[in-house]
Short mmCIF file of C-alpha atoms in Angstrom, two decimals:
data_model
loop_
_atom_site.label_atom_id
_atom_site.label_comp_id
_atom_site.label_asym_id
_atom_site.label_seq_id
_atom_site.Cartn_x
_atom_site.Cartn_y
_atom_site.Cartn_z
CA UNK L 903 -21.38 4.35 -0.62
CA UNK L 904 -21.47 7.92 1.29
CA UNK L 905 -19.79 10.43 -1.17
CA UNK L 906 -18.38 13.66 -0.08
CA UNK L 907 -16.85 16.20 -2.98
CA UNK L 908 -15.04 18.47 -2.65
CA UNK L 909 -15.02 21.05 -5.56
CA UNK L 910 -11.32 21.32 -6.62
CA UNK L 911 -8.36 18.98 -5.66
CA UNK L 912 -5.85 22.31 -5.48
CA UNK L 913 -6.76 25.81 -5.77
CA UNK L 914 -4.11 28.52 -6.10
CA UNK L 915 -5.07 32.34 -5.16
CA UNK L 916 -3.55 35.66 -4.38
CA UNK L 917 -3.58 37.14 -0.74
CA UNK L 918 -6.55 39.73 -0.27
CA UNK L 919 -8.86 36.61 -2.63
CA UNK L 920 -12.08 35.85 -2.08
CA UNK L 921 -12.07 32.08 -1.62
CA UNK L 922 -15.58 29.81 -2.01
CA UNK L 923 -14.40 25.93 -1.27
CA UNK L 924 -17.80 24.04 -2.07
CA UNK L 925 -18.42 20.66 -0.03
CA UNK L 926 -21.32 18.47 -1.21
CA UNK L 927 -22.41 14.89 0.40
CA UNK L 928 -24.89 12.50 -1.41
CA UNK L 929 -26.34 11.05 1.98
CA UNK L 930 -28.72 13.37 3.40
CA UNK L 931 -26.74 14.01 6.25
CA UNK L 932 -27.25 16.73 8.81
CA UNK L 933 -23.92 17.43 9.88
CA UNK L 934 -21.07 18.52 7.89
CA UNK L 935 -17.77 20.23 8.93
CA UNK L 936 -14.96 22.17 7.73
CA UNK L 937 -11.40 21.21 8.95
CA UNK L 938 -7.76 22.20 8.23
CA UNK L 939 -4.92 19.92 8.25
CA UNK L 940 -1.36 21.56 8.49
CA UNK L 941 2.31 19.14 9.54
CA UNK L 942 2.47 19.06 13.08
CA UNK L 943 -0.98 20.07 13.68
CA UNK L 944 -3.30 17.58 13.11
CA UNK L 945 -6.41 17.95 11.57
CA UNK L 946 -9.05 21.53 13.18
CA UNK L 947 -11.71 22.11 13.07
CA UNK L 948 -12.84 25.25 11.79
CA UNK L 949 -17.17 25.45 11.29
CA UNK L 950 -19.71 22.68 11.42
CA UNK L 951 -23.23 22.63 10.80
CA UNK L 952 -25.84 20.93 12.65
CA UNK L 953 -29.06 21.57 9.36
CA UNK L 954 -29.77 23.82 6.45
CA UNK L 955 -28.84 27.74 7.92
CA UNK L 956 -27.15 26.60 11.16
CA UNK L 957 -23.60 26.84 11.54
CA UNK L 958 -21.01 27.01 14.95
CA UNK L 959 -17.66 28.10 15.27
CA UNK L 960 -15.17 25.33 15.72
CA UNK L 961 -11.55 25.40 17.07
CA UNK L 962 -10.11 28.10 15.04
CA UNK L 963 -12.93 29.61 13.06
CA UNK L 964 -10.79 32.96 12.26
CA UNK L 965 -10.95 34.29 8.98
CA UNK L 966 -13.42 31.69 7.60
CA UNK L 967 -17.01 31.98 7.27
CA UNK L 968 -19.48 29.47 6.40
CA UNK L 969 -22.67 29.55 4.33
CA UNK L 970 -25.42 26.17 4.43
CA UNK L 971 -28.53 27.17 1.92
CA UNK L 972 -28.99 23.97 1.06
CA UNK L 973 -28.90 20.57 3.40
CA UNK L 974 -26.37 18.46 0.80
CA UNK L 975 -24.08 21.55 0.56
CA UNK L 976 -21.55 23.50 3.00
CA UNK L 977 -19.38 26.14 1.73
CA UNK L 978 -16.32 27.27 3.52
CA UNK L 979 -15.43 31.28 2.48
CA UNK L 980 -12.15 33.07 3.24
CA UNK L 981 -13.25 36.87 3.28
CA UNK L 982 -9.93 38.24 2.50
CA UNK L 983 -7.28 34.98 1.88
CA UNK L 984 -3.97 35.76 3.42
CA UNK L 985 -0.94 33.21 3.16
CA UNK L 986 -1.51 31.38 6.74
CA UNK L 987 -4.92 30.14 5.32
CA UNK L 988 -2.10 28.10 3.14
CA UNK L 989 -3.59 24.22 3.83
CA UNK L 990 -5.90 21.38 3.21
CA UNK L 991 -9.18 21.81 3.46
CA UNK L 992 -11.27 18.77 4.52
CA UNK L 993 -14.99 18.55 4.25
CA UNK L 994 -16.88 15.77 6.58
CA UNK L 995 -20.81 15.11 6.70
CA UNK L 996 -22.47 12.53 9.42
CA UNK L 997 -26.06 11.36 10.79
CA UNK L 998 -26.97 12.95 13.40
CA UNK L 999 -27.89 10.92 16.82
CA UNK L 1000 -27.66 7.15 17.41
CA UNK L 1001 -24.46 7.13 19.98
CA UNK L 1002 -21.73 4.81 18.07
CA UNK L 1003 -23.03 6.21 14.73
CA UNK L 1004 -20.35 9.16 14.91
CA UNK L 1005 -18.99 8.07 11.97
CA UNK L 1006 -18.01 11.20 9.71
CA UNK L 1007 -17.53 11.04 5.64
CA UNK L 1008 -14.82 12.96 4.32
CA UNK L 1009 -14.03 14.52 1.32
CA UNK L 1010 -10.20 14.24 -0.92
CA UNK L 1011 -9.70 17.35 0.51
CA UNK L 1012 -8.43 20.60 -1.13
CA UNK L 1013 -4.74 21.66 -1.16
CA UNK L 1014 -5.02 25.78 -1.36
CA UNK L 1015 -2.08 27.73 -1.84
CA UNK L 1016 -2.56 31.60 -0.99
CA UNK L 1017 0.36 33.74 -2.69
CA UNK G 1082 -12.63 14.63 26.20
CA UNK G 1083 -10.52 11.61 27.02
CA UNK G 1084 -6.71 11.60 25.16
CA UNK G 1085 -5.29 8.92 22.98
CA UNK G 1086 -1.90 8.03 22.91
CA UNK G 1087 -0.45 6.35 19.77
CA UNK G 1088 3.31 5.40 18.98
CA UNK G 1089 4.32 7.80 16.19
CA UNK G 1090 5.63 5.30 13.63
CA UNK G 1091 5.61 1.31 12.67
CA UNK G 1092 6.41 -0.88 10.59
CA UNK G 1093 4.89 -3.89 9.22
CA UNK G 1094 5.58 -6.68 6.82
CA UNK G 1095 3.42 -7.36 3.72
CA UNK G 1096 1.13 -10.01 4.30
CA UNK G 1097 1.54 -10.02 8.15
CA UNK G 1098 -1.13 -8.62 10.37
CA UNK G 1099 -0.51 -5.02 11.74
CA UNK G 1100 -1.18 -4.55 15.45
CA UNK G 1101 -1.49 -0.85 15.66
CA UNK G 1102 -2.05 0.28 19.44
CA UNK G 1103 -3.67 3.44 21.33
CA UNK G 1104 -4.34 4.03 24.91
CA UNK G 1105 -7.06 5.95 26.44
CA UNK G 1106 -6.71 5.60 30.15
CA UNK G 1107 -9.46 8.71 31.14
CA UNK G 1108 -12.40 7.49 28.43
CA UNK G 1109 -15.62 7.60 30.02
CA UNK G 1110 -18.41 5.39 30.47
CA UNK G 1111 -20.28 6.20 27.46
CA UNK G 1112 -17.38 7.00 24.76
CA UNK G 1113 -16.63 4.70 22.11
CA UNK G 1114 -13.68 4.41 20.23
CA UNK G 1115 -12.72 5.40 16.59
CA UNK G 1116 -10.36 4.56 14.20
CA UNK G 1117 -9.59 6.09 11.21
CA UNK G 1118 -6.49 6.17 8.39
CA UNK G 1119 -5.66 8.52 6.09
CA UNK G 1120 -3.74 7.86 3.09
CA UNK G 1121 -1.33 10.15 1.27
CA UNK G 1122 -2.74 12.93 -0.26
CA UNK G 1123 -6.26 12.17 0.42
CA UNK G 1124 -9.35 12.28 3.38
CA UNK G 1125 -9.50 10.40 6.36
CA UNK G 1126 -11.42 7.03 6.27
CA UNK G 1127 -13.40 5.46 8.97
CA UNK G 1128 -11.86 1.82 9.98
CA UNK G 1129 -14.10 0.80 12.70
CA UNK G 1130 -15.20 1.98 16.19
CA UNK G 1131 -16.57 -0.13 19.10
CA UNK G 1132 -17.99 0.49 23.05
CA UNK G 1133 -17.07 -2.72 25.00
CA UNK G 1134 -17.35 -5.56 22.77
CA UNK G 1135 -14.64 -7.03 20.34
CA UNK G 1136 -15.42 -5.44 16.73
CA UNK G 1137 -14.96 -7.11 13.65
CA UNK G 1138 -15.71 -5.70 9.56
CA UNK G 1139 -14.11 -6.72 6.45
CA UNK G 1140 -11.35 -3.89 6.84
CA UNK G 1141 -9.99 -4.73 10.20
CA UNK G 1142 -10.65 -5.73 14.04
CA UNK G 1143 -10.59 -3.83 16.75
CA UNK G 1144 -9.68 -5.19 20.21
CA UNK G 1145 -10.60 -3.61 23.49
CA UNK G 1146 -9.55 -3.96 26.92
CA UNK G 1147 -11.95 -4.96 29.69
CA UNK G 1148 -10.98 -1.88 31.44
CA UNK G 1149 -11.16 -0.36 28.39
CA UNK G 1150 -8.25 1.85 28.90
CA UNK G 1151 -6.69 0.68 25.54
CA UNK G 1152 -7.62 -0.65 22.47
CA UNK G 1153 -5.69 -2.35 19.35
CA UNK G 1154 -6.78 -1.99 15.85
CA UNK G 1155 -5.79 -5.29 14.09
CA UNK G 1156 -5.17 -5.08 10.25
CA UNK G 1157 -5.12 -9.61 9.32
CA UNK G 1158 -2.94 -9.26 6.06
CA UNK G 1159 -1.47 -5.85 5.94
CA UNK G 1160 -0.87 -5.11 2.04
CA UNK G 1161 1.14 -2.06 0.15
CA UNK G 1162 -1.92 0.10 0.04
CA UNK G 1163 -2.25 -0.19 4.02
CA UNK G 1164 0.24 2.07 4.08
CA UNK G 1165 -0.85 5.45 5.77
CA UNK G 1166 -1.90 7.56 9.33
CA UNK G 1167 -3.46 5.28 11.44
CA UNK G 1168 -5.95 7.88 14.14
CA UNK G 1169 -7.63 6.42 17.22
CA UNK G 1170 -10.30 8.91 18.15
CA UNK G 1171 -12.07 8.73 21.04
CA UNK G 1172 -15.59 10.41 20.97
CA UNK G 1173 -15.55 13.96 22.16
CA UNK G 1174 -18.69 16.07 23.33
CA UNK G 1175 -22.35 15.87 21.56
CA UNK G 1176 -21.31 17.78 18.62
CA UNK G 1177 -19.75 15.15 17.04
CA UNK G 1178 -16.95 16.57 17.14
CA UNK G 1179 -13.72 14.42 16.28
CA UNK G 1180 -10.39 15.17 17.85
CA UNK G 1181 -7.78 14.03 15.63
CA UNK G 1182 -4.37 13.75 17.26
CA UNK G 1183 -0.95 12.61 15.87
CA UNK G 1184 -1.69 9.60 14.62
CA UNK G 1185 0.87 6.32 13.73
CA UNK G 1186 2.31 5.74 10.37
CA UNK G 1187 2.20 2.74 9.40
CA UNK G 1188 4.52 1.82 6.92
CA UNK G 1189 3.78 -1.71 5.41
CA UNK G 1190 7.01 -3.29 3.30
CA UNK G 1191 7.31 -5.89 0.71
#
């Protein structure tokens, strides 16, 4: 089975933080993403990477910053926190190519509370 | 990227099947059709996805129209632990992106 973990189940920091979520998948997939669920919202996306070093902006990539050194890991960084990054935080990975095989992996998600 | 409409809530008794439905009246040609549920508390899960053909796996069935304009995700026995967002997703551009949108609950009760 495809495993995606996520590094901490709930993280609690102070506004102004530096935040590191960690994200790493067991498949060898190319593709991973960051997204951010709030009520009402829905899940957005916020980064995804297509390989090792690449990374686009998503949806609402504000605030965030990404970092992939390594192809099984993608790290989502919040420069200065502030209390509106207040959410979950779910990691995804996915093969690349093959139409039909868009079939993403998530993670359990983080729950990060910024004070 | 083509929309998916999904009633917001349902319910569903244990052991019965759940017929959860979604229309997507602008997919294209070459789109295919996702579904995925997310349970309290935790990440979505893929279900099942399908083009044209009837789809079956051991978590559920998914039924599309010939038009293809809508789509049913059939759950055979629905148990307690069905309970959660059901999201039909309908693929979005190259990226891979997935556009998540509202979703149904599905509340299954004993």
């Amino acid at each position: 089975d495809v495993k995606v973990t996520q590094s901490s189940r709930y993280l609690v920091k102070r506004t102004g933080e530096k935040v590191f979520l960690e994200c790493v998948q067991d498949m060898d997939h190319e593709n991973m993403f960051w997204y951010r669920q709030d009520p009402g919202l829905g899940l957005r996306l916020i980064y995804f990477s297509y390989d090792v070093k690449m990374k686009e902006k998503g949806d609402i990539p504000e605030g965030y910053s990404v970092s992939r050194e390594k192809k099984e890991r993608f790290s989502l960084i919040l420069e200065s926190a502030s209390t509106n990054q207040t959410s979950m935080y779910l990691c995804a990975s996915k093969t690349q190519g093959e139409d039909g095989k868009n079939i993403q992996y998530f993670g359990a998600g983080t729950r990060l509370s910024v004070l | 990227d083509a929309k998916t409409t999904q009633p917001t809530s349902m319910d569903c008794a244990e052991g019965r099947a759940a017929n959860l439905p979604c229309n997507h009246s602008t997919i294209s040609g070459n789109e295919y059709v996702y579904w995925y549920r997310q349970i309290h508390s935790q990440g979505p899960q893929y279900i099942i996805h399908g083009l044209k053909n009837n789809e079956t796996n051991e978590m559920a069935s998914l039924i599309i129209t010939e038009d293809r304009k809508s789509s049913t995700l059939i759950l055979p026995h629905a148990t307690l632990r069905d309970t959660a967002v059901y999201y039909c997703i309908v693929r979005t551009s190259n990226t891979g992106k997935l556009i998540f949108g509202q979703g149904t609950t599905l509340q299954v009760k004993p």
